[in-house]
Short mmCIF file of C-alpha atoms in Angstrom, two decimals:
data_model
loop_
_atom_site.label_atom_id
_atom_site.label_comp_id
_atom_site.label_asym_id
_atom_site.label_seq_id
_atom_site.Cartn_x
_atom_site.Cartn_y
_atom_site.Cartn_z
CA UNK A 125 -12.31 -5.07 0.97
CA UNK A 126 -11.37 -2.33 3.05
CA UNK A 127 -9.10 -2.86 6.13
CA UNK A 128 -10.45 -4.02 9.62
CA UNK A 129 -8.96 -5.08 12.52
CA UNK A 130 -9.55 -9.07 13.45
CA UNK A 131 -10.01 -10.47 16.94
CA UNK A 132 -10.67 -14.36 18.03
CA UNK A 133 -12.02 -14.38 21.56
CA UNK A 134 -12.17 -17.43 23.69
CA UNK A 135 -15.41 -16.21 25.70
CA UNK A 136 -18.41 -14.68 24.91
CA UNK A 137 -17.43 -11.80 27.73
CA UNK A 138 -14.35 -11.37 25.77
CA UNK A 139 -16.34 -10.50 22.73
CA UNK A 140 -19.09 -8.36 24.35
CA UNK A 141 -16.59 -6.31 25.61
CA UNK A 142 -14.76 -5.99 22.15
CA UNK A 143 -17.64 -5.36 20.00
CA UNK A 144 -18.68 -2.71 23.11
CA UNK A 145 -15.49 -0.81 22.29
CA UNK A 146 -14.85 -0.95 19.20
CA UNK A 147 -15.53 1.90 16.98
CA UNK A 148 -17.82 0.23 13.90
CA UNK A 149 -17.65 -3.39 14.82
CA UNK A 150 -19.16 -6.59 13.48
CA UNK A 151 -19.76 -9.95 15.17
CA UNK A 152 -18.90 -13.05 12.33
CA UNK A 153 -20.40 -16.07 12.70
CA UNK A 154 -19.95 -18.40 9.90
CA UNK A 155 -19.24 -15.78 8.04
CA UNK A 156 -21.48 -16.46 4.67
CA UNK A 157 -22.94 -13.55 4.59
CA UNK A 158 -20.80 -10.83 6.18
CA UNK A 159 -17.95 -12.08 3.99
CA UNK A 160 -19.42 -11.38 0.64
CA UNK A 161 -21.05 -7.95 2.07
CA UNK A 162 -17.53 -6.85 2.84
CA UNK A 163 -16.13 -8.25 -0.29
CA UNK A 164 -18.76 -6.00 -1.99
CA UNK A 165 -17.91 -2.97 0.11
CA UNK A 166 -21.68 -2.96 1.44
CA UNK A 167 -20.26 -3.18 4.85
CA UNK A 168 -17.03 -1.24 6.12
CA UNK A 169 -16.59 -2.65 10.36
CA UNK A 170 -13.51 -1.18 12.35
CA UNK A 171 -13.24 -4.16 13.93
CA UNK A 172 -14.28 -8.11 13.00
CA UNK A 173 -15.13 -10.27 16.01
CA UNK A 174 -14.90 -13.71 15.14
CA UNK A 175 -17.00 -15.99 17.42
CA UNK A 176 -15.29 -19.31 15.96
CA UNK A 177 -13.21 -19.44 19.06
CA UNK A 178 -15.91 -19.84 21.38
CA UNK A 179 -16.46 -23.41 22.53
CA UNK A 180 -19.45 -22.99 24.79
CA UNK A 181 -21.41 -21.24 21.59
CA UNK A 182 -21.76 -24.89 19.78
CA UNK A 183 -23.70 -27.39 19.95
CA UNK A 184 -26.98 -29.23 20.58
CA UNK A 185 -28.46 -30.39 23.68
CA UNK A 186 -32.15 -32.14 23.70
CA UNK A 187 -33.65 -31.57 27.52
CA UNK A 188 -37.05 -33.11 27.77
CA UNK A 189 -38.99 -31.25 25.17
CA UNK A 190 -36.47 -28.55 24.64
CA UNK A 191 -33.99 -28.91 21.68
CA UNK A 192 -31.29 -26.37 22.48
CA UNK A 193 -29.01 -25.42 19.92
CA UNK A 194 -25.85 -23.05 20.22
CA UNK A 195 -25.59 -20.03 18.23
CA UNK A 196 -22.57 -21.39 16.73
CA UNK A 197 -23.91 -24.59 15.33
CA UNK A 198 -23.19 -25.38 11.60
CA UNK A 199 -26.16 -25.88 9.21
CA UNK A 200 -24.42 -29.26 8.67
CA UNK A 201 -24.31 -29.91 11.88
CA UNK A 202 -27.99 -29.31 12.71
CA UNK A 203 -28.92 -31.34 9.58
CA UNK A 204 -26.69 -34.10 10.69
CA UNK A 205 -27.96 -34.38 14.03
CA UNK A 206 -29.54 -37.44 15.31
CA UNK A 207 -31.09 -35.69 18.21
CA UNK A 208 -32.62 -32.53 16.10
CA UNK A 209 -33.40 -35.49 13.53
CA UNK A 210 -35.77 -37.35 16.16
CA UNK A 211 -37.17 -34.48 18.30
CA UNK A 212 -37.80 -31.88 15.66
CA UNK A 213 -37.07 -33.41 12.20
CA UNK A 214 -38.47 -30.77 9.95
CA UNK A 215 -36.00 -28.52 11.95
CA UNK A 216 -33.09 -30.64 10.68
CA UNK A 217 -34.47 -31.24 7.09
CA UNK A 218 -34.78 -27.10 7.23
CA UNK A 219 -31.18 -26.86 7.88
CA UNK A 220 -30.39 -29.40 5.43
CA UNK A 221 -31.47 -27.01 2.40
CA UNK A 222 -30.09 -23.77 3.44
CA UNK A 223 -27.83 -22.56 0.61
CA UNK A 224 -25.51 -25.53 -0.48
CA UNK A 225 -23.23 -27.85 1.19
CA UNK A 226 -20.15 -25.80 1.47
CA UNK A 227 -21.88 -23.06 2.96
CA UNK A 228 -24.04 -25.19 5.30
CA UNK A 229 -20.30 -26.28 6.94
CA UNK A 230 -19.73 -22.63 7.37
CA UNK A 231 -23.52 -20.85 8.30
CA UNK A 232 -24.64 -20.93 11.45
CA UNK A 233 -27.81 -20.76 13.35
CA UNK A 234 -27.13 -17.29 15.35
CA UNK A 235 -25.66 -15.49 12.28
CA UNK A 236 -28.61 -16.60 10.34
CA UNK A 237 -31.20 -15.10 12.85
CA UNK A 238 -28.77 -12.21 13.60
CA UNK A 239 -28.59 -11.11 10.19
CA UNK A 240 -32.72 -11.58 9.66
CA UNK A 241 -32.05 -11.67 6.01
CA UNK A 242 -36.18 -11.78 4.48
CA UNK A 243 -36.06 -14.59 2.52
CA UNK A 244 -33.69 -16.70 5.38
CA UNK A 245 -35.27 -20.15 6.35
CA UNK A 246 -34.44 -20.26 10.15
CA UNK A 247 -36.42 -17.26 11.42
CA UNK A 248 -39.82 -18.89 9.90
CA UNK A 249 -38.73 -22.10 12.39
CA UNK A 250 -37.81 -19.70 15.49
CA UNK A 251 -41.17 -18.30 14.99
CA UNK A 252 -43.44 -21.05 14.48
CA UNK A 253 -42.00 -23.41 16.98
CA UNK A 254 -42.26 -20.76 19.36
CA UNK A 255 -38.24 -20.64 20.62
CA UNK A 256 -37.09 -18.45 22.65
CA UNK A 257 -33.71 -16.57 21.78
CA UNK A 258 -31.17 -16.89 24.39
CA UNK A 259 -28.13 -13.70 24.52
CA UNK A 260 -25.49 -12.67 26.86
CA UNK A 261 -28.27 -10.76 28.85
CA UNK A 262 -31.63 -11.76 28.54
CA UNK A 263 -34.30 -14.25 26.61
CA UNK A 264 -36.46 -12.94 23.87
CA UNK A 265 -39.28 -14.81 22.66
CA UNK A 266 -38.95 -15.83 19.00
CA UNK A 267 -41.74 -14.23 17.96
CA UNK A 268 -40.53 -10.64 18.97
CA UNK A 269 -36.91 -11.06 17.88
CA UNK A 270 -37.45 -10.41 13.93
CA UNK A 271 -38.42 -6.69 13.61
CA UNK A 272 -37.97 -5.40 10.55
CA UNK A 273 -35.85 -6.18 7.12
CA UNK A 274 -32.09 -7.15 8.65
CA UNK A 275 -33.51 -5.71 11.55
CA UNK A 276 -34.06 -7.76 14.89
CA UNK A 277 -34.40 -7.11 18.70
CA UNK A 278 -30.75 -7.34 19.44
CA UNK A 279 -28.67 -4.72 20.79
CA UNK A 280 -25.63 -3.01 19.21
CA UNK A 281 -23.69 -5.09 21.35
CA UNK A 282 -25.68 -8.11 22.50
CA UNK A 283 -24.58 -11.46 21.56
CA UNK A 284 -26.74 -14.58 20.84
CA UNK A 285 -25.84 -17.79 22.93
CA UNK A 286 -28.08 -20.18 22.41
CA UNK A 287 -32.14 -20.73 20.59
CA UNK A 288 -34.65 -23.63 22.86
CA UNK A 289 -36.68 -24.61 20.54
CA UNK A 290 -39.62 -26.66 22.02
CA UNK A 291 -40.84 -30.16 20.38
CA UNK A 292 -44.12 -29.48 18.74
CA UNK A 293 -46.39 -32.77 18.28
CA UNK A 294 -45.72 -32.30 14.07
CA UNK A 295 -44.17 -29.86 12.31
CA UNK A 296 -43.11 -29.15 8.58
CA UNK A 297 -41.31 -26.34 6.74
CA UNK A 298 -42.19 -26.01 2.70
CA UNK A 299 -40.23 -23.82 0.68
CA UNK A 300 -40.32 -22.46 -2.55
CA UNK A 301 -36.74 -21.63 -3.74
CA UNK A 302 -34.72 -19.65 -5.79
CA UNK A 303 -32.92 -22.12 -8.09
CA UNK A 304 -29.85 -20.20 -8.13
CA UNK A 305 -29.69 -18.90 -4.09
CA UNK A 306 -31.44 -21.80 -2.15
CA UNK A 307 -33.11 -18.64 -0.27
CA UNK A 308 -37.27 -18.91 0.02
CA UNK A 309 -39.11 -16.59 -2.49
CA UNK A 310 -41.88 -18.14 -0.10
CA UNK A 311 -41.22 -20.31 2.91
CA UNK A 312 -43.86 -21.65 5.27
CA UNK A 313 -43.27 -23.19 8.36
CA UNK A 314 -46.29 -24.98 9.82
CA UNK A 315 -46.28 -26.62 13.88
CA UNK A 316 -48.95 -28.47 15.82
CA UNK A 317 -48.37 -28.17 19.29
CA UNK A 318 -50.75 -28.85 22.21
CA UNK A 319 -51.26 -25.15 22.57
CA UNK A 320 -52.76 -25.48 19.00
CA UNK A 321 -51.41 -24.80 15.43
CA UNK A 322 -48.35 -22.51 14.78
CA UNK A 323 -47.38 -21.03 11.16
CA UNK A 324 -44.77 -18.36 10.05
CA UNK A 325 -43.93 -17.34 7.01
CA UNK A 326 -40.63 -16.03 5.42
CA UNK A 327 -39.75 -14.85 2.20
CA UNK A 328 -43.47 -13.23 1.47
CA UNK A 329 -42.83 -9.78 2.97
CA UNK A 330 -40.28 -7.40 4.48
CA UNK A 331 -39.46 -9.58 7.10
CA UNK A 332 -40.23 -13.24 8.65
CA UNK A 333 -43.54 -12.98 10.75
CA UNK A 334 -46.02 -15.37 12.72
CA UNK A 335 -49.17 -16.04 10.46
CA UNK A 336 -51.96 -15.27 12.69
CA UNK A 337 -54.83 -15.77 9.91
CA UNK A 338 -53.09 -19.45 8.76
CA UNK A 339 -53.42 -20.50 11.96
CA UNK A 340 -56.91 -19.25 13.04
CA UNK A 341 -57.80 -21.37 9.60
CA UNK A 342 -55.88 -24.57 11.33
CA UNK A 343 -57.88 -24.07 14.42
CA UNK A 344 -60.34 -26.06 13.93
CA UNK A 345 -59.15 -28.65 11.67
CA UNK A 346 -55.45 -29.16 10.65
CA UNK A 347 -55.72 -29.94 7.15
CA UNK A 348 -54.99 -28.69 3.92
CA UNK A 349 -58.19 -28.57 3.05
CA UNK A 350 -58.55 -26.24 5.68
CA UNK A 351 -56.93 -23.56 3.65
CA UNK A 352 -58.71 -24.11 0.40
CA UNK A 353 -60.43 -20.57 0.54
CA UNK A 354 -57.24 -18.88 2.28
CA UNK A 355 -55.79 -15.75 0.87
CA UNK A 356 -53.06 -14.15 2.16
CA UNK A 357 -52.75 -10.09 1.98
CA UNK A 358 -51.69 -8.65 -1.84
CA UNK A 359 -50.22 -5.57 -1.08
CA UNK A 360 -47.89 -6.90 1.68
CA UNK A 361 -46.22 -8.83 -0.59
CA UNK A 362 -42.38 -8.46 -2.09
CA UNK A 363 -42.18 -8.02 -5.37
CA UNK A 364 -38.99 -8.26 -7.19
CA UNK A 365 -37.41 -10.17 -10.29
CA UNK A 366 -37.88 -13.46 -8.83
CA UNK A 367 -42.20 -13.33 -8.00
CA UNK A 368 -44.49 -10.80 -8.08
CA UNK A 369 -46.80 -10.01 -5.63
CA UNK A 370 -49.63 -11.55 -6.55
CA UNK A 371 -47.71 -14.67 -7.00
CA UNK A 372 -45.90 -14.82 -3.65
CA UNK A 373 -49.44 -14.24 -2.27
CA UNK A 374 -50.58 -17.40 -4.21
CA UNK A 375 -47.15 -19.08 -2.66
CA UNK A 376 -48.29 -18.65 0.94
CA UNK A 377 -51.43 -21.06 0.73
CA UNK A 378 -49.63 -23.56 -1.68
CA UNK A 379 -46.61 -23.83 0.60
CA UNK A 380 -48.73 -23.99 3.65
CA UNK A 381 -50.95 -26.56 2.23
CA UNK A 382 -47.84 -28.59 1.32
CA UNK A 383 -46.64 -28.25 5.00
CA UNK A 384 -49.99 -28.83 7.04
CA UNK A 385 -50.29 -32.01 4.46
CA UNK A 386 -46.67 -33.13 5.54
CA UNK A 387 -47.54 -32.91 9.36
CA UNK A 388 -49.86 -36.34 8.49
CA UNK B 82 -0.66 -7.82 10.03
CA UNK B 83 -1.67 -11.77 11.64
CA UNK B 84 0.93 -14.64 11.42
CA UNK B 85 -0.91 -18.25 10.89
CA UNK B 86 0.02 -21.69 10.97
CA UNK B 87 -1.48 -24.67 9.18
CA UNK B 88 -1.08 -27.43 7.69
CA UNK B 89 -1.97 -27.28 3.24
CA UNK B 90 -1.90 -30.46 1.63
CA UNK B 91 -0.27 -32.49 4.67
CA UNK B 92 2.51 -29.86 4.98
CA UNK B 93 3.04 -26.95 7.60
CA UNK B 94 3.35 -23.62 6.26
CA UNK B 95 3.16 -20.03 8.04
CA UNK B 96 2.42 -17.05 6.24
CA UNK B 97 1.84 -13.06 7.25
CA UNK B 98 -1.15 -12.19 6.24
CA UNK B 99 -3.45 -9.11 6.89
CA UNK B 100 -7.13 -9.90 8.46
CA UNK B 101 -8.81 -9.06 5.05
CA UNK B 102 -6.93 -11.62 3.07
CA UNK B 103 -9.16 -14.57 1.95
CA UNK B 104 -8.23 -18.09 2.68
CA UNK B 105 -8.40 -18.43 -1.61
CA UNK B 106 -5.87 -15.04 -1.71
CA UNK B 107 -3.20 -16.63 0.76
CA UNK B 108 -3.33 -20.16 -1.11
CA UNK B 109 -2.93 -18.28 -4.65
CA UNK B 110 -0.85 -15.68 -3.91
CA UNK B 111 1.27 -16.32 -1.42
CA UNK B 112 1.31 -20.21 -1.77
CA UNK B 113 1.04 -20.08 -5.40
CA UNK B 114 -1.42 -23.04 -5.42
CA UNK B 115 -3.34 -21.97 -8.48
CA UNK B 116 -5.31 -24.79 -8.76
CA UNK B 117 -8.01 -23.14 -6.63
CA UNK B 118 -9.97 -21.22 -8.72
CA UNK B 119 -12.16 -17.86 -7.72
CA UNK B 120 -15.03 -17.75 -10.41
CA UNK B 121 -17.17 -15.42 -8.51
CA UNK B 122 -17.70 -12.77 -6.00
CA UNK B 123 -20.89 -14.18 -4.72
CA UNK B 124 -20.03 -17.25 -3.30
CA UNK B 125 -22.31 -19.15 -5.37
CA UNK B 126 -20.14 -20.78 -7.75
CA UNK B 127 -17.55 -23.17 -5.88
CA UNK B 128 -14.55 -23.27 -8.08
CA UNK B 129 -12.92 -22.28 -5.13
CA UNK B 130 -14.15 -25.01 -2.77
CA UNK B 131 -11.19 -26.28 -0.62
CA UNK B 132 -11.05 -28.91 2.28
CA UNK B 133 -10.83 -27.16 5.75
CA UNK B 134 -10.57 -29.92 8.27
CA UNK B 135 -12.26 -32.53 6.09
CA UNK B 136 -15.07 -30.16 4.94
CA UNK B 137 -15.85 -28.44 2.19
CA UNK B 138 -15.75 -24.57 2.30
CA UNK B 139 -15.49 -21.86 -0.14
CA UNK B 140 -12.25 -20.39 0.20
CA UNK B 141 -13.39 -17.19 -1.17
CA UNK B 142 -16.00 -16.56 1.82
CA UNK B 143 -13.67 -17.34 4.68
CA UNK B 144 -10.54 -15.25 5.62
CA UNK B 145 -7.07 -16.67 5.81
CA UNK B 146 -7.20 -15.68 9.66
CA UNK B 147 -10.03 -18.07 10.46
CA UNK B 148 -8.09 -21.01 8.93
CA UNK B 149 -4.94 -20.31 11.41
CA UNK B 150 -4.47 -23.76 12.99
CA UNK B 151 -6.67 -25.73 10.51
CA UNK B 152 -5.40 -28.86 7.95
CA UNK B 153 -6.35 -27.52 4.33
CA UNK B 154 -6.49 -29.81 1.44
CA UNK B 155 -6.59 -27.92 -2.07
CA UNK B 156 -6.67 -29.62 -5.45
CA UNK B 157 -2.78 -30.02 -5.78
CA UNK B 158 -2.89 -32.47 -2.61
CA UNK B 159 -4.97 -35.08 -3.94
CA UNK B 160 -2.99 -36.64 -6.75
CA UNK B 161 0.11 -39.32 -5.50
CA UNK B 162 3.05 -38.10 -7.76
CA UNK B 163 1.92 -38.96 -11.33
CA UNK B 164 -0.68 -40.90 -10.07
CA UNK B 165 -4.11 -39.25 -9.93
CA UNK B 166 -6.87 -39.20 -7.74
CA UNK B 167 -9.20 -41.85 -8.26
CA UNK B 168 -11.93 -38.69 -8.35
CA UNK B 169 -9.41 -37.00 -10.42
CA UNK B 170 -9.15 -40.00 -12.75
CA UNK B 171 -12.64 -40.40 -13.10
CA UNK B 172 -13.30 -36.68 -14.58
CA UNK B 173 -10.42 -37.40 -17.18
CA UNK B 174 -11.94 -40.85 -18.29
CA UNK B 175 -15.79 -39.61 -18.18
CA UNK B 176 -14.61 -36.01 -20.25
CA UNK B 177 -15.80 -34.61 -16.87
CA UNK B 178 -14.47 -31.04 -17.93
CA UNK B 179 -14.79 -29.18 -21.18
CA UNK B 180 -12.75 -25.67 -20.14
CA UNK B 181 -11.87 -26.97 -16.78
CA UNK B 182 -12.33 -23.71 -14.60
CA UNK B 183 -15.04 -25.24 -12.53
CA UNK B 184 -12.76 -28.43 -12.08
CA UNK B 185 -11.23 -27.99 -8.60
CA UNK B 186 -14.26 -27.14 -7.36
CA UNK B 187 -16.45 -29.90 -8.57
CA UNK B 188 -13.70 -32.76 -7.98
CA UNK B 189 -13.35 -31.18 -4.02
CA UNK B 190 -17.09 -31.04 -4.21
CA UNK B 191 -17.00 -34.58 -5.35
CA UNK B 192 -15.15 -35.95 -2.44
CA UNK B 193 -17.17 -33.97 0.15
CA UNK B 194 -20.05 -35.87 -1.11
CA UNK B 195 -18.26 -39.38 -0.85
CA UNK B 196 -17.50 -38.61 2.63
CA UNK B 197 -21.23 -38.10 3.58
CA UNK B 198 -22.97 -39.93 0.82
CA UNK B 199 -20.60 -43.14 0.64
CA UNK B 200 -19.86 -44.87 -2.34
CA UNK B 201 -22.56 -46.04 -4.22
CA UNK B 202 -24.39 -42.55 -5.35
CA UNK B 203 -27.47 -42.56 -7.66
CA UNK B 204 -27.59 -38.99 -9.90
CA UNK B 205 -29.96 -37.24 -7.85
CA UNK B 206 -27.86 -37.51 -5.27
CA UNK B 207 -24.93 -35.65 -7.12
CA UNK B 208 -27.46 -33.14 -8.66
CA UNK B 209 -28.36 -31.69 -5.50
CA UNK B 210 -25.26 -32.29 -3.57
CA UNK B 211 -23.54 -30.39 -6.74
CA UNK B 212 -26.14 -27.36 -6.38
CA UNK B 213 -23.35 -25.44 -4.93
CA UNK B 214 -20.73 -25.63 -7.64
CA UNK B 215 -21.38 -24.32 -11.08
CA UNK B 216 -20.07 -24.95 -14.55
CA UNK B 217 -21.05 -22.72 -17.36
CA UNK B 218 -19.84 -24.78 -20.07
CA UNK B 219 -22.92 -26.33 -18.84
CA UNK B 220 -20.98 -29.91 -18.99
CA UNK B 221 -23.31 -31.49 -15.66
CA UNK B 222 -23.83 -35.07 -17.65
CA UNK B 223 -20.17 -35.68 -17.15
CA UNK B 224 -19.46 -33.95 -13.99
CA UNK B 225 -22.15 -36.35 -12.55
CA UNK B 226 -21.19 -39.03 -14.46
CA UNK B 227 -17.26 -38.42 -13.43
CA UNK B 228 -18.22 -37.84 -9.80
CA UNK B 229 -20.50 -41.58 -9.38
CA UNK B 230 -17.39 -43.40 -11.42
CA UNK B 231 -14.64 -41.69 -9.15
CA UNK B 232 -16.85 -42.00 -5.98
CA UNK B 233 -17.01 -45.99 -6.79
CA UNK B 234 -13.42 -46.18 -7.61
CA UNK B 235 -12.60 -44.71 -4.15
CA UNK B 236 -14.74 -47.78 -2.63
CA UNK B 237 -12.71 -50.59 -5.11
#
């Protein structure tokens, strides 16, 4: 690891000032991606600003049909939350299947979506549930948040405060996971909402995205059978040692069908 | 350098660390608690698992400064003098180790499983919950047996 300066601010305002004034600062949430990246010398920030001391960033609040999860809430906390389990069980289940137990005790919602790994789980939920990402400056619609591989709509010194998840009528997330890392080779999140079906795909392409064609196919008939003839575009799929493009395209359909079936 | 103050295995300790010092480096190199192992550099193997404020954490993926003010338990903190902790004893009784390198992390993760799932564990639960711990001797059969037996013994 290269040297860096470490800061542990007590408020979002203080964190924003620190990151704005750092030569090449990085915010660290749970550290489960950033620390291995620094260890491998793939990142060498001048300053690491730890959000772990900011109490206002943690916690889960259910208000009517909105489930608000603080950015620093860990995967383990979301998975174990009775409130989330009742309001959006698919979200609790997703959080409970990220990485492994020790990773889930540190990793956070805000860290996951700010990093925007192409195979991360949370982005699919944020997009498919029509969530809103709240930062220290503004609100960003979930489907506009993830812009490219490891890229988001966040400005350099913008800090995620919380994510508001609207409660769907039903929802499910299915992933075909890499057995070593538990990252999604392909993951599909589907939601049945009052405004119609919503779907998002992660792992398959450069960045999690809203799956409009899946939604169209489910519009008239929200059933697994409605996707029998569905074909995901092979040319947009990732291809690597874990799975080729054609296989991933096939998995999009299979995971989507399983997710829809689980909503019944 | 930063000064950190924390409790390790029930004792107050303080140390001077660089910001980049990992918790596992602080434990092994400064406190000489070498029971906690480092088996990979990708946060996957789980040999470095310790408890921080009662929750399992990969100590290779936490900075020592992040543990400032925390309560840390390592494998050295489990036995009561010459009496092994029931989970350690269960690993011994069930031949839950071959080379032993992954064992400290397996025992700590085993305790974490008991904390969350109780004393009556089925094999499927143990296997699923151990997915962040790798045994390269592949001695999983007996590790699972040991954790189930240890969990039961902890409840007796």
